[in-house]
PDB file of C-alpha atoms in Angstrom:
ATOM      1  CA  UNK A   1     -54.895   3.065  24.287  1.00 59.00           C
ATOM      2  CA  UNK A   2     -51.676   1.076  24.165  1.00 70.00           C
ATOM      3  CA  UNK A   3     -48.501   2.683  22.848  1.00 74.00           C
ATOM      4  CA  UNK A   4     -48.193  -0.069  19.759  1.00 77.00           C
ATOM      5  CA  UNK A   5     -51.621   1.345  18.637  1.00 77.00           C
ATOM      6  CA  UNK A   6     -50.958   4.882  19.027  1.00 75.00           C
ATOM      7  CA  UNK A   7     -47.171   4.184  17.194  1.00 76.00           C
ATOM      8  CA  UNK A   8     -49.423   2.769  14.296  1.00 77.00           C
ATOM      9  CA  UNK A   9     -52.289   5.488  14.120  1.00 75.00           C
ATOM     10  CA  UNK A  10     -49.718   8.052  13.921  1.00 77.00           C
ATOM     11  CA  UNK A  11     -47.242   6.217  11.151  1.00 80.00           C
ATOM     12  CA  UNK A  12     -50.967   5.993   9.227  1.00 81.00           C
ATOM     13  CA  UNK A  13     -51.651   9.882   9.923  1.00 72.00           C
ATOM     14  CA  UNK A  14     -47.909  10.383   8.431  1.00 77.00           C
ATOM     15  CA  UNK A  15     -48.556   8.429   5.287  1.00 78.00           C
ATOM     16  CA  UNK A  16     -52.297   9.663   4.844  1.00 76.00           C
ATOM     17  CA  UNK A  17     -50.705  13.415   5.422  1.00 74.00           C
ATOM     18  CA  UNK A  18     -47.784  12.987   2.834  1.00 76.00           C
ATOM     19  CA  UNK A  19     -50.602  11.440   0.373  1.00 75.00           C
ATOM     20  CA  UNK A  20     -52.721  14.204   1.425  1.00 73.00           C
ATOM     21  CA  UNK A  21     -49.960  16.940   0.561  1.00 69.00           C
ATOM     22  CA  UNK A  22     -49.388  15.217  -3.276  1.00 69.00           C
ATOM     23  CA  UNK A  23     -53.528  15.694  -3.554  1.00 72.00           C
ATOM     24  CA  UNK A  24     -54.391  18.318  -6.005  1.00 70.00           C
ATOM     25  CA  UNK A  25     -57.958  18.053  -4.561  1.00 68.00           C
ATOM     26  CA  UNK A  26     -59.263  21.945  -4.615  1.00 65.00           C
ATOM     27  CA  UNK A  27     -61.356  21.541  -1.364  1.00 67.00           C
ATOM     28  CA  UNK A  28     -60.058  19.528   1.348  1.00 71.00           C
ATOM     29  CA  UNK A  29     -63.146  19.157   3.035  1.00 69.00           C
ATOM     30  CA  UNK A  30     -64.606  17.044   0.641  1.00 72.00           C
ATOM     31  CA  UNK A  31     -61.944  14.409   0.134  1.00 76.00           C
ATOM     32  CA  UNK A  32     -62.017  11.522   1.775  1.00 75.00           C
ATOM     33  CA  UNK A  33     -58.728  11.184   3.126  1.00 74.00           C
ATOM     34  CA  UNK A  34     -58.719  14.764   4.901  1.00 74.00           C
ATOM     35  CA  UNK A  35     -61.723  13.252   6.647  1.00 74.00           C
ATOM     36  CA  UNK A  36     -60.401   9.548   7.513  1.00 76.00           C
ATOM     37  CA  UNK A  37     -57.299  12.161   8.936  1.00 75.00           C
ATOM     38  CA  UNK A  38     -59.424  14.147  10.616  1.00 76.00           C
ATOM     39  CA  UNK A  39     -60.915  10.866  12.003  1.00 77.00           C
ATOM     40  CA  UNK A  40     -57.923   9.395  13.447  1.00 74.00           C
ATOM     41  CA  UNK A  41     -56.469  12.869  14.928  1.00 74.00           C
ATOM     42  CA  UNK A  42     -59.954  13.576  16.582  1.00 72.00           C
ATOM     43  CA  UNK A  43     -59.590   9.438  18.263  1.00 70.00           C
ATOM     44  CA  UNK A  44     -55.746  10.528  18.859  1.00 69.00           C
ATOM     45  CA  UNK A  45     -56.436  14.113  20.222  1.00 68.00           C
ATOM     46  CA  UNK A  46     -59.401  12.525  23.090  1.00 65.00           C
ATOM     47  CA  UNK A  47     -56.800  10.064  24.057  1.00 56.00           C
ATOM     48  CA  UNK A  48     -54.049  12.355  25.038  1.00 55.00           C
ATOM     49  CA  UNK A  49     -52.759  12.779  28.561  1.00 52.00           C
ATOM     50  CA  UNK A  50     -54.726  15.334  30.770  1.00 49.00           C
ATOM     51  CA  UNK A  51     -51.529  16.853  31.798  1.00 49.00           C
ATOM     52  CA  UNK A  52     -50.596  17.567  28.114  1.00 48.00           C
ATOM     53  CA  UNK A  53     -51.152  21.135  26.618  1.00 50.00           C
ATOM     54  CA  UNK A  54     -53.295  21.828  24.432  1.00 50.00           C
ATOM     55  CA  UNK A  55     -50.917  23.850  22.402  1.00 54.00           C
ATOM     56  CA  UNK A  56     -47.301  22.584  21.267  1.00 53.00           C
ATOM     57  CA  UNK A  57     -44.237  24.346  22.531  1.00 53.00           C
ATOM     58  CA  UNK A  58     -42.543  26.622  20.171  1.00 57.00           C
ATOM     59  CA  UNK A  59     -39.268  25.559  19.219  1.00 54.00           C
ATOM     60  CA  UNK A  60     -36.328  27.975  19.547  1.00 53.00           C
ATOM     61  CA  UNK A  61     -34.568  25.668  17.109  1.00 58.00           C
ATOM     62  CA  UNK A  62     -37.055  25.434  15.138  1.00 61.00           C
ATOM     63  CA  UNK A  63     -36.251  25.467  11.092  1.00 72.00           C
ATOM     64  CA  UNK A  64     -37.470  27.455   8.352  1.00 79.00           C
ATOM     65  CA  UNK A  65     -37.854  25.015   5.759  1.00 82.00           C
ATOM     66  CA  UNK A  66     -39.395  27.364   3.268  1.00 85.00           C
ATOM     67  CA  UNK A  67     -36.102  29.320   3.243  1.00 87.00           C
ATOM     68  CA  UNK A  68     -33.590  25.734   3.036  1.00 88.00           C
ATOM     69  CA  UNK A  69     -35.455  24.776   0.506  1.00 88.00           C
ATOM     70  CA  UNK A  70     -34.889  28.149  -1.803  1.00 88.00           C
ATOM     71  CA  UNK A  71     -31.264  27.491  -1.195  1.00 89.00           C
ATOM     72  CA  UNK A  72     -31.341  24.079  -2.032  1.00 89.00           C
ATOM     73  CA  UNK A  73     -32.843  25.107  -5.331  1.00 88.00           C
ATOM     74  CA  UNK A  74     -31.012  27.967  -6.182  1.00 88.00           C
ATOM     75  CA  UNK A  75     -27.289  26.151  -4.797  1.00 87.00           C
ATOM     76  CA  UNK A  76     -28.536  22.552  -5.788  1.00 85.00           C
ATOM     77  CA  UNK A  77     -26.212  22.076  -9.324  1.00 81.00           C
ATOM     78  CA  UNK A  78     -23.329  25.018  -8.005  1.00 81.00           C
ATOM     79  CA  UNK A  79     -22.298  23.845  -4.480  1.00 82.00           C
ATOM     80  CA  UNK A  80     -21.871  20.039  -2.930  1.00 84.00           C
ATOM     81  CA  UNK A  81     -24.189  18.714  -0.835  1.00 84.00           C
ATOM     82  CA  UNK A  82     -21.335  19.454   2.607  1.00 87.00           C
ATOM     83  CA  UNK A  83     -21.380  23.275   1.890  1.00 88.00           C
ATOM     84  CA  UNK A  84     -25.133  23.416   1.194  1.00 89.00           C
ATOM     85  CA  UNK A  85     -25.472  21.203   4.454  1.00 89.00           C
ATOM     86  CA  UNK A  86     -23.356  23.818   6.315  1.00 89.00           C
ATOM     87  CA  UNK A  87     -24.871  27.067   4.774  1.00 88.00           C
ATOM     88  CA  UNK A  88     -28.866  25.770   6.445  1.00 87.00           C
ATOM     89  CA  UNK A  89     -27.534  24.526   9.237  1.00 87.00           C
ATOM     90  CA  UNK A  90     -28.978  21.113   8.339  1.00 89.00           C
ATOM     91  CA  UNK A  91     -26.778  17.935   8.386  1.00 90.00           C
ATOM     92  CA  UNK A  92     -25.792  16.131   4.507  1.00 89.00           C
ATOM     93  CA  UNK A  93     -28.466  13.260   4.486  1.00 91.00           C
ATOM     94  CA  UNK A  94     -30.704  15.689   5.928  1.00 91.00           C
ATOM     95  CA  UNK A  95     -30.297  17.549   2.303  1.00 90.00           C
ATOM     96  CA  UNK A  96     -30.406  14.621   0.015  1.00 89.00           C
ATOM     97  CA  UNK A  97     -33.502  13.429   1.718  1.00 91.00           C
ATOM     98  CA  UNK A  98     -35.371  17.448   1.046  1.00 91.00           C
ATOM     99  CA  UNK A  99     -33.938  16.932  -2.528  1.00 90.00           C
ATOM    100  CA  UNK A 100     -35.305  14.181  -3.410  1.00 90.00           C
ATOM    101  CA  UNK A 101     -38.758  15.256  -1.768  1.00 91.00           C
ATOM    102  CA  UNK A 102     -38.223  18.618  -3.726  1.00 90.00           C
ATOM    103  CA  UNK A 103     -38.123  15.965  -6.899  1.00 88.00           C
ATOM    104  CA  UNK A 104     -40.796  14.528  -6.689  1.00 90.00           C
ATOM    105  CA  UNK A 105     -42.786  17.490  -6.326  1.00 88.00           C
ATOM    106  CA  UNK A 106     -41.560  18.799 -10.013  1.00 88.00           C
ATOM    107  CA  UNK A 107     -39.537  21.800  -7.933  1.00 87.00           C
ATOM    108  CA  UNK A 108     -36.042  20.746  -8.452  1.00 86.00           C
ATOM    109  CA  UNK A 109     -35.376  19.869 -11.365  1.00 84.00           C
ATOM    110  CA  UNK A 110     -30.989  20.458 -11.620  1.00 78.00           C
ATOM    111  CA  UNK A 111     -28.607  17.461 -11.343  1.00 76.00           C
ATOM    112  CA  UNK A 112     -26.664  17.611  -8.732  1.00 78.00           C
ATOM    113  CA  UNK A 113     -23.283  19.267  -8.092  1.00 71.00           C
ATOM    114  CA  UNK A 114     -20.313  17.044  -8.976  1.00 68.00           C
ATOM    115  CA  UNK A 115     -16.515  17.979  -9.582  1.00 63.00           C
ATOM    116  CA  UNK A 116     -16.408  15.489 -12.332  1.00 64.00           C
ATOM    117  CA  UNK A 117     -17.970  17.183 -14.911  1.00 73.00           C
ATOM    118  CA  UNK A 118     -19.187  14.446 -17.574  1.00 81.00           C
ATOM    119  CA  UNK A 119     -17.859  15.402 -21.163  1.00 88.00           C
ATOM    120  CA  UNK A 120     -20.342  16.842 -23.940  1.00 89.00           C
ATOM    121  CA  UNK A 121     -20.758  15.496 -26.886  1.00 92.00           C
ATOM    122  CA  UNK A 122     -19.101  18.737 -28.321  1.00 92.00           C
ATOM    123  CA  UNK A 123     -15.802  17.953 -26.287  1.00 92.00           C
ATOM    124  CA  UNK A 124     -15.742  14.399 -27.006  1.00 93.00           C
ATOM    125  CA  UNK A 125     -16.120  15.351 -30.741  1.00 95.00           C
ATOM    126  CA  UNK A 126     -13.195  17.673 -30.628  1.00 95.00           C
ATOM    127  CA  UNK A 127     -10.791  15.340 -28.676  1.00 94.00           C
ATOM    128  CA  UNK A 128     -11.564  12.823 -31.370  1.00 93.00           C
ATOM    129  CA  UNK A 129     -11.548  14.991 -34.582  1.00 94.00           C
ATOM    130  CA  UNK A 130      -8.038  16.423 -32.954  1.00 94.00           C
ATOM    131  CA  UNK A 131      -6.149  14.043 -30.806  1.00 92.00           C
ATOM    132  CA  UNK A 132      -2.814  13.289 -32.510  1.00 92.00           C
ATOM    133  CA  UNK A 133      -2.931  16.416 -34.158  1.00 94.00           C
ATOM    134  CA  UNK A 134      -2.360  18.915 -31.693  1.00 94.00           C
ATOM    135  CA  UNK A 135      -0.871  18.536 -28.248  1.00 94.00           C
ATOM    136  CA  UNK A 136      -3.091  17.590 -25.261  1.00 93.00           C
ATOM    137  CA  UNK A 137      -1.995  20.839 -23.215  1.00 94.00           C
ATOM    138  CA  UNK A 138      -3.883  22.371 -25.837  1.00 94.00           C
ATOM    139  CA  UNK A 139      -7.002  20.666 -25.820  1.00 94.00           C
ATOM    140  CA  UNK A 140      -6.957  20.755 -22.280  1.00 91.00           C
ATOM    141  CA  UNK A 141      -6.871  24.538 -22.378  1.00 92.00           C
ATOM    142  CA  UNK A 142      -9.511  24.715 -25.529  1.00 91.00           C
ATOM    143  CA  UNK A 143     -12.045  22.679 -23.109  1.00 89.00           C
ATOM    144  CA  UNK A 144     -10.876  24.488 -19.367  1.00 85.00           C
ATOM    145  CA  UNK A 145      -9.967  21.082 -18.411  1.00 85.00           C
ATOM    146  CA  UNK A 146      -7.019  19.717 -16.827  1.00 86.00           C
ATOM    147  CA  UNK A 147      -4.737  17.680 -19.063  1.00 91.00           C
ATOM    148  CA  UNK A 148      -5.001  14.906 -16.752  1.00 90.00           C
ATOM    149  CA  UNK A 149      -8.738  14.801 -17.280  1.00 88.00           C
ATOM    150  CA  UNK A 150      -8.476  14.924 -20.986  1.00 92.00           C
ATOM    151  CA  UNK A 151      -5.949  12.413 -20.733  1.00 93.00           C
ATOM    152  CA  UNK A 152      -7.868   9.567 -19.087  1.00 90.00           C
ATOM    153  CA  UNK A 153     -10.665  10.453 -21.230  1.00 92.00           C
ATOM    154  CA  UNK A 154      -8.757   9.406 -24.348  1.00 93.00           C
ATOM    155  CA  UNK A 155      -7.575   6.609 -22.690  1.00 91.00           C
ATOM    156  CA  UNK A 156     -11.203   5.448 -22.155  1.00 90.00           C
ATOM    157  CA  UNK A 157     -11.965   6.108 -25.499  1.00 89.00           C
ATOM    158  CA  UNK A 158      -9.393   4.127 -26.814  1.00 88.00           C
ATOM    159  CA  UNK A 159     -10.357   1.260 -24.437  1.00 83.00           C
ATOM    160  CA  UNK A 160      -6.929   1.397 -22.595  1.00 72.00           C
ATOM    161  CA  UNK A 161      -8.342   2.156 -19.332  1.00 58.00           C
ATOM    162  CA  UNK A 162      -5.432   1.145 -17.227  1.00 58.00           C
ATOM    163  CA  UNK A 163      -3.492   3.397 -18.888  1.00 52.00           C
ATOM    164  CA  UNK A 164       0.081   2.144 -17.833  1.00 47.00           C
ATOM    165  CA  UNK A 165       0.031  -0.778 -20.080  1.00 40.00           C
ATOM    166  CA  UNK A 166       0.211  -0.326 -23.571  1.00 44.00           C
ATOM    167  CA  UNK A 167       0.088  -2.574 -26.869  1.00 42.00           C
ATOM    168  CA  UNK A 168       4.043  -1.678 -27.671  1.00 42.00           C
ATOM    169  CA  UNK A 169       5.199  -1.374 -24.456  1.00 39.00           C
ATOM    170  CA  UNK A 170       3.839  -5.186 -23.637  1.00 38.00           C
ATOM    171  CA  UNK A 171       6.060  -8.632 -24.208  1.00 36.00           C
TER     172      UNK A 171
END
């Protein structure tokens, strides 16, 4: 068997496997793609090299997904991606990629961790109900945000979003 063949019977097994692991068939042996898998890794398996083992090498580096995955879930919406990376061991696409497969199988479920927290509606109604009123340090410190923050968030609410420019200051 040429290489090009064997590349595309395994990319097939790969899809068929990831289909196969979505499946919420009860028994395998009866579906049709656990046997059309079966198929192909019985046609790959006779085709191997003699001087192949029969038995793959254990891996010292070997990972233990079960376990990155917990911390994934638990850390997911409290840490960034770079500490979660170097906490498994596991590089930062690496993580993004496990999320989103974690996603799509309904187990994480969290937003991500970001250090731009997006306003509630509860904040944005109190900067509006009193900006003007009281001073910004204080509805900084009401909301645990910095006064910058609260700040450019009036701007934007105003529509000034340049913020250095404004209507009296202009000729």
């Amino acid at each position: 068997m040429d290489k090009q063949l064997k590349h595309k019977l395994m990319v097939e097994l790969g899809k068929m496997l990831t289909e196969c692991e979505m499946c919420e068939e009860k028994d395998c042996q009866a579906c049709p793609l656990y046997k059309d898998m079966r198929t192909i890794g019985q046609f790959l398996w006779k085709e191997r090299p003699v001087h192949q083992e029969t038995k793959p090498k254990e891996r010292k580096d070997r990972k233990d997904w079960a376990m990155i995955d917990t911390y994934i879930i638990e850390h997911y919406d409290k840490e960034p991606l770079k500490t979660i990376a170097l906490n498994t061991g596991c590089c930062q696409r690496t993580i993004c990629i496990r999320a989103k497969q974690l996603r799509e199988r309904g187990l994480l479920t969290k937003e991500p961790f970001t250090k731009k927290k997006m306003f509630t509606e509860e904040e944005l109604l109190f900067i509006r109900e009193n900006v003007g009123k009281i001073p910004t340090k204080e509805i900084a410190e009401h909301l645990g945000r910095s006064q910058e923050m609260v700040r450019r968030k009036i701007r934007e609410m105003r529509g000034d979003t340049h913020g250095s420019v404004h209507p009296q200051n202009a000729s």
